[in-house]
XYZ file of N, CA and C in Angstrom:
456
model
N -12.716 12.278 -21.715
C -13.109 10.885 -21.608
C -12.537 10.315 -20.319
N -13.381 10.130 -19.332
C -12.938 9.661 -18.022
C -13.257 8.194 -17.794
N -14.113 7.616 -18.592
C -14.525 6.228 -18.383
C -13.789 5.303 -19.331
N -13.285 4.215 -18.783
C -12.591 3.212 -19.575
C -13.401 1.926 -19.546
N -13.528 1.292 -20.681
C -14.239 0.027 -20.764
C -13.232 -1.101 -20.581
N -13.370 -1.854 -19.491
C -12.437 -2.942 -19.186
C -12.946 -4.300 -19.667
N -13.987 -4.311 -20.470
C -14.538 -5.572 -20.961
C -13.506 -6.399 -21.732
N -12.675 -5.809 -22.595
C -11.666 -6.629 -23.280
C -10.683 -7.294 -22.306
N -10.405 -6.645 -21.202
C -9.520 -7.234 -20.206
C -10.163 -8.467 -19.582
N -11.454 -8.397 -19.303
C -12.157 -9.559 -18.744
C -12.169 -10.725 -19.724
N -12.286 -10.422 -21.025
C -12.368 -11.483 -22.026
C -11.041 -12.176 -22.259
N -9.927 -11.446 -22.193
C -8.645 -12.023 -22.599
C -7.705 -12.346 -21.449
N -7.950 -11.868 -20.266
C -7.052 -12.107 -19.133
C -7.723 -13.047 -18.149
N -7.174 -14.227 -18.027
C -7.734 -15.231 -17.133
C -7.007 -15.147 -15.802
N -7.761 -15.035 -14.736
C -7.165 -14.975 -13.409
C -6.838 -13.578 -12.932
N -7.143 -12.558 -13.726
C -6.865 -11.178 -13.344
C -8.143 -10.444 -12.963
N -9.166 -11.191 -12.562
C -10.448 -10.573 -12.224
C -10.308 -9.574 -11.083
N -9.498 -9.916 -10.079
C -9.319 -9.039 -8.925
C -8.680 -7.716 -9.343
N -7.686 -7.775 -10.229
C -7.023 -6.564 -10.706
C -8.007 -5.690 -11.477
N -8.802 -6.294 -12.337
C -9.788 -5.531 -13.098
C -10.824 -4.912 -12.175
N -11.231 -5.644 -11.136
C -12.201 -5.102 -10.186
C -11.612 -3.915 -9.420
N -10.338 -3.999 -9.044
C -9.678 -2.875 -8.378
C -9.633 -1.649 -9.284
N -9.354 -1.852 -10.562
C -9.334 -0.735 -11.505
C -10.722 -0.122 -11.648
N -11.743 -0.959 -11.720
C -13.120 -0.453 -11.805
C -13.490 0.366 -10.578
N -13.152 -0.143 -9.387
C -13.466 0.567 -8.150
C -12.733 1.901 -8.077
N -11.468 1.919 -8.470
C -10.690 3.158 -8.438
C -11.247 4.172 -9.423
N -11.706 3.694 -10.554
C -12.266 4.576 -11.575
C -13.549 5.233 -11.097
N -14.387 4.475 -10.382
C -15.646 5.019 -9.882
C -15.442 5.952 -8.699
N -14.318 5.825 -8.008
C -14.035 6.706 -6.896
C -14.588 6.237 -5.574
N -15.273 5.073 -5.525
C -15.827 4.614 -4.269
C -14.868 3.694 -3.517
N -13.646 3.568 -3.985
C -12.691 2.675 -3.340
C -12.020 3.324 -2.134
N -12.108 4.651 -1.992
C -11.415 5.325 -0.900
C -12.362 6.221 -0.112
N -13.044 5.684 0.893
C -13.881 6.533 1.734
C -13.017 7.500 2.550
N -13.593 8.645 2.898
C -12.803 9.656 3.601
C -12.918 9.556 5.124
N -13.829 8.729 5.634
C -13.983 8.616 7.080
C -13.804 7.172 7.482
N -13.066 6.891 8.472
C -12.240 7.761 9.306
C -10.900 8.051 8.626
N -10.237 9.130 9.006
C -8.932 9.423 8.417
C -7.904 8.388 8.845
N -6.986 8.061 7.935
C -5.969 7.049 8.241
C -4.665 7.355 7.514
N -3.597 6.775 8.025
C -2.268 6.842 7.408
C -1.795 5.424 7.145
N -1.021 5.245 6.087
C -0.346 3.979 5.825
C 1.139 4.286 5.838
N 1.868 3.655 6.775
C 3.284 3.938 6.970
C 4.129 2.758 6.517
N 5.293 3.055 5.940
C 6.301 2.043 5.647
C 7.287 2.058 6.803
N 7.256 1.007 7.630
C 8.106 0.940 8.818
C 9.503 0.486 8.439
N 9.601 -0.588 7.646
C 10.879 -1.071 7.101
C 10.561 -1.718 5.760
N 11.535 -2.396 5.156
C 11.337 -2.957 3.819
C 10.110 -3.854 3.719
N 9.854 -4.663 4.732
C 8.751 -5.614 4.684
C 7.751 -5.421 5.820
N 7.718 -4.243 6.436
C 6.782 -3.975 7.524
C 6.018 -2.688 7.242
N 4.718 -2.740 7.516
C 3.834 -1.610 7.283
C 2.975 -1.376 8.519
N 2.382 -0.195 8.597
C 1.486 0.130 9.701
C 0.353 0.994 9.163
N -0.867 0.624 9.514
C -2.039 1.449 9.217
C -2.467 2.085 10.530
N -2.577 3.413 10.551
C -2.989 4.147 11.750
C -4.275 4.884 11.412
N -5.332 4.596 12.196
C -6.633 5.217 11.975
C -7.008 6.073 13.178
N -7.515 7.281 12.918
C -7.963 8.184 13.980
C -9.429 7.886 14.276
N -9.693 7.333 15.459
C -11.047 6.916 15.842
C -11.482 7.608 17.130
N -11.552 8.926 17.080
C -11.954 9.693 18.259
C -13.373 9.326 18.662
N -13.572 9.098 19.957
C -14.890 8.798 20.485
C -15.256 7.326 20.474
N -14.417 6.470 19.901
C -14.704 5.032 19.873
C -14.009 4.332 21.031
N -14.604 3.237 21.461
C -14.031 2.364 22.481
C -13.552 1.084 21.796
N -12.634 0.365 22.450
C -12.128 -0.892 21.877
C -13.243 -1.863 21.535
N -14.255 -1.920 22.378
C -15.341 -2.881 22.182
C -16.201 -2.543 20.961
N -16.091 -1.335 20.424
C -16.891 -0.919 19.279
C -16.172 -1.111 17.946
N -14.954 -1.643 17.978
C -14.135 -1.812 16.776
C -13.922 -3.296 16.523
N -14.112 -3.716 15.277
C -13.919 -5.107 14.880
C -12.958 -5.149 13.689
N -11.886 -5.947 13.794
C -10.893 -6.080 12.731
C -10.926 -7.519 12.239
N -11.079 -7.700 10.913
C -11.123 -9.028 10.313
C -10.102 -9.087 9.181
N -9.280 -10.146 9.197
C -8.279 -10.369 8.154
C -8.591 -11.689 7.476
N -8.823 -11.647 6.163
C -9.144 -12.860 5.425
C -8.431 -12.825 4.081
N -7.540 -13.781 3.859
C -6.749 -13.924 2.643
C -6.023 -12.637 2.290
N -6.540 -11.844 1.381
C -5.858 -10.625 0.947
C -6.675 -9.370 1.252
N -7.539 -9.448 2.242
C -8.406 -8.326 2.567
C -8.420 -8.073 4.067
N -8.271 -6.809 4.444
C -8.361 -6.376 5.834
C -9.608 -5.515 5.947
N -10.487 -5.867 6.894
C -11.764 -5.193 7.042
C -11.856 -4.637 8.457
N -11.981 -3.327 8.588
C -12.099 -2.664 9.888
C -13.495 -2.051 9.970
N -14.238 -2.420 11.026
C -15.611 -1.956 11.204
C -15.732 -1.289 12.567
N -16.385 -0.142 12.604
C -16.685 0.546 13.846
C -18.178 0.750 13.982
N -18.754 0.247 15.051
C -20.189 0.396 15.312
C -20.352 1.147 16.625
N -20.716 2.402 16.533
C -20.858 3.265 17.704
C -22.133 2.913 18.441
N -22.033 2.696 19.747
C -23.215 2.427 20.561
C -23.997 3.726 20.742
N -25.296 3.581 20.769
C -26.163 4.764 20.914
C -26.006 5.359 22.302
N -25.925 6.682 22.347
C -25.800 7.409 23.603
C -27.157 7.463 24.291
N -27.197 7.125 25.566
C -28.458 7.070 26.311
C -29.011 8.467 26.597
N -28.131 9.440 26.719
C -28.592 10.792 27.054
C -28.807 11.608 25.785
N -29.844 12.416 25.822
C -30.138 13.314 24.700
C -29.251 14.546 24.824
N -28.559 14.912 23.750
C -27.643 16.055 23.789
C -28.044 17.078 22.743
N -27.826 18.330 23.079
C -28.043 19.422 22.143
C -26.685 20.023 21.824
N -26.289 19.942 20.580
C -24.975 20.430 20.155
C -25.096 21.827 19.547
N -24.211 22.708 19.949
C -24.094 24.003 19.286
C -23.181 23.872 18.074
N -22.191 23.011 18.188
C -21.302 22.670 17.069
C -20.886 21.214 17.244
N -21.036 20.421 16.225
C -20.634 19.013 16.310
C -19.529 18.764 15.295
N -18.292 18.696 15.779
C -17.132 18.498 14.911
C -16.538 17.103 14.996
N -16.916 16.341 16.017
C -16.417 14.978 16.165
C -17.433 14.044 15.534
N -17.026 13.409 14.449
C -17.935 12.522 13.709
C -17.849 11.125 14.294
N -18.655 10.840 15.269
C -18.668 9.519 15.908
C -19.769 8.683 15.264
N -19.577 8.363 13.979
C -20.569 7.573 13.261
C -19.979 6.215 12.881
N -20.846 5.289 12.527
C -20.403 3.957 12.122
C -19.581 4.051 10.837
N -18.668 3.104 10.668
C -17.850 3.080 9.461
C -17.451 1.653 9.118
N -17.099 1.464 7.861
C -16.489 0.229 7.369
C -15.369 0.637 6.429
N -14.196 0.117 6.668
C -13.034 0.430 5.840
C -12.388 -0.877 5.391
N -12.176 -1.023 4.095
C -11.545 -2.223 3.544
C -10.204 -1.851 2.931
N -9.210 -2.702 3.169
C -7.892 -2.541 2.577
C -7.563 -3.813 1.809
N -7.195 -3.682 0.545
C -6.736 -4.825 -0.240
C -5.236 -4.980 0.018
N -4.833 -6.150 0.464
C -3.437 -6.406 0.787
C -2.771 -7.179 -0.344
N -1.494 -6.934 -0.530
C -0.728 -7.652 -1.555
C -0.508 -9.095 -1.109
N -0.039 -9.905 -2.030
C 0.252 -11.298 -1.710
C 1.295 -11.384 -0.601
N 1.110 -12.309 0.302
C 2.026 -12.626 1.392
C 2.105 -11.540 2.461
N 1.180 -10.571 2.471
C 1.122 -9.572 3.538
C 0.149 -10.085 4.590
N 0.611 -10.109 5.833
C -0.186 -10.643 6.931
C -0.274 -9.619 8.061
N -1.363 -9.672 8.808
C -1.548 -8.809 9.973
C -0.873 -9.482 11.156
N 0.009 -8.745 11.849
C 0.719 -9.315 12.997
C 0.191 -8.810 14.328
N -0.546 -7.720 14.329
C -1.074 -7.225 15.592
C -1.801 -5.906 15.423
N -2.507 -5.530 16.489
C -3.236 -4.261 16.489
C -3.244 -3.708 17.909
N -3.234 -2.384 18.002
C -3.308 -1.736 19.313
C -4.193 -0.498 19.188
N -4.801 -0.116 20.315
C -5.680 1.048 20.347
C -5.272 1.897 21.536
N -4.748 3.100 21.273
C -4.250 3.956 22.334
C -4.591 5.409 22.017
N -5.225 6.097 22.952
C -5.581 7.517 22.825
C -6.368 7.813 21.550
N -7.305 6.936 21.192
C -8.142 7.164 20.027
C -7.484 6.837 18.702
N -6.288 6.255 18.730
C -5.576 5.895 17.503
C -5.464 4.377 17.412
N -5.992 3.799 16.352
C -5.902 2.372 16.098
C -4.707 2.123 15.195
N -3.767 1.285 15.646
C -2.594 0.928 14.849
C -2.665 -0.546 14.500
N -2.543 -0.865 13.211
C -2.561 -2.247 12.733
C -1.208 -2.521 12.087
N -0.503 -3.518 12.615
C 0.835 -3.866 12.132
C 0.731 -4.938 11.052
N 1.448 -4.743 9.945
C 1.447 -5.673 8.824
C 2.885 -6.049 8.481
N 3.064 -7.270 7.990
C 4.389 -7.720 7.562
C 4.232 -8.556 6.293
N 5.202 -8.405 5.387
C 5.222 -9.222 4.166
C 6.194 -10.365 4.385
N 5.677 -11.594 4.307
C 6.478 -12.797 4.498
C 6.445 -13.621 3.221
N 7.479 -13.492 2.412
C 7.558 -14.253 1.169
C 8.137 -15.625 1.484
N 7.450 -16.717 1.097
C 7.977 -18.059 1.368
C 9.316 -18.290 0.663
N 10.146 -19.141 1.242
C 11.463 -19.436 0.681
C 11.371 -19.937 -0.758
N 10.341 -20.726 -1.050
C 10.201 -21.293 -2.389
C 9.966 -20.212 -3.447
N 9.457 -19.056 -3.056
C 9.161 -17.989 -4.010
C 10.235 -16.909 -4.076
N 11.246 -16.986 -3.221
C 12.320 -15.999 -3.248
C 13.230 -16.265 -4.446
N 13.833 -15.211 -4.997
C 14.718 -15.412 -6.152
C 15.962 -16.213 -5.770
N 16.416 -17.063 -6.712
C 17.622 -17.866 -6.503
C 18.594 -17.610 -7.632
N 19.858 -17.656 -7.344
C 20.912 -17.481 -8.333
C 21.142 -18.811 -9.040
N 21.164 -18.791 -10.365
C 21.381 -19.984 -11.170
C 22.739 -19.852 -11.844
N 23.602 -20.851 -11.654
C 24.932 -20.857 -12.261
C 24.812 -21.420 -13.671
N 25.406 -20.744 -14.647
C 25.337 -21.194 -16.034
C 26.271 -22.389 -16.217
N 25.791 -23.413 -16.932
C 26.520 -24.655 -17.201
C 26.870 -25.410 -15.933
N 26.107 -25.270 -14.921
C 26.326 -26.028 -13.693
C 25.249 -27.084 -13.567
N 25.644 -28.335 -13.452
C 24.680 -29.433 -13.408
C 23.865 -29.401 -12.125
N 24.515 -29.200 -10.999
C 23.796 -29.191 -9.727
C 23.754 -27.791 -9.129
N 23.591 -26.783 -9.980
C 23.680 -25.400 -9.522
C 22.598 -25.023 -8.512
N 21.368 -25.431 -8.732
C 20.287 -25.025 -7.832
C 20.458 -25.687 -6.475
N 20.747 -26.958 -6.456
C 20.893 -27.643 -5.173
C 22.133 -27.162 -4.437
N 23.200 -26.849 -5.158
C 24.419 -26.358 -4.510
C 24.156 -25.023 -3.831
N 23.426 -24.155 -4.464
C 23.125 -22.862 -3.871
C 22.232 -23.025 -2.641
N 21.271 -23.897 -2.729
C 20.376 -24.122 -1.582
C 21.145 -24.707 -0.398
N 22.118 -25.581 -0.679
C 22.921 -26.168 0.395
C 23.825 -25.117 1.023
N 24.373 -24.200 0.209
C 25.236 -23.138 0.761
C 24.426 -22.190 1.646
N 23.192 -21.881 1.238
C 22.363 -20.998 2.043
C 21.964 -21.665 3.364
N 21.778 -22.977 3.332
C 21.389 -23.690 4.536
C 22.553 -23.778 5.524
N 23.776 -23.762 5.026
C 24.956 -23.883 5.885
C 25.321 -22.614 6.588
């Protein structure tokens, strides 16, 4: 039994539509295309890097779009003016679209393209209001006291 019915999750979980959709996509297997090959690196605790191998592409043929929690990388190869006859064609210079779902508070900080390798830098920036705070038991002004100590 490889198929799971997520209908009960849709009925009882409000606001988890994105999570259920991710599970559905992963189950179908269409969530991870194999072209172009890429790596996802952990640079430090809150920094990541996506490196994509884009042999045969030029900077002008690559489009990167970041919107809310989704990173979309598109490559549109321009048609070659000369007719070529290949004895072996191992370089797949075809159009592609690659989507990455990003976690909350992950933002794109930059991108570079060098020697056919596209590097996209990501960082997780959690707002101060969402970071964990220490609460003193039986302290009347415990939260404000801690915030004042951190500010000092």
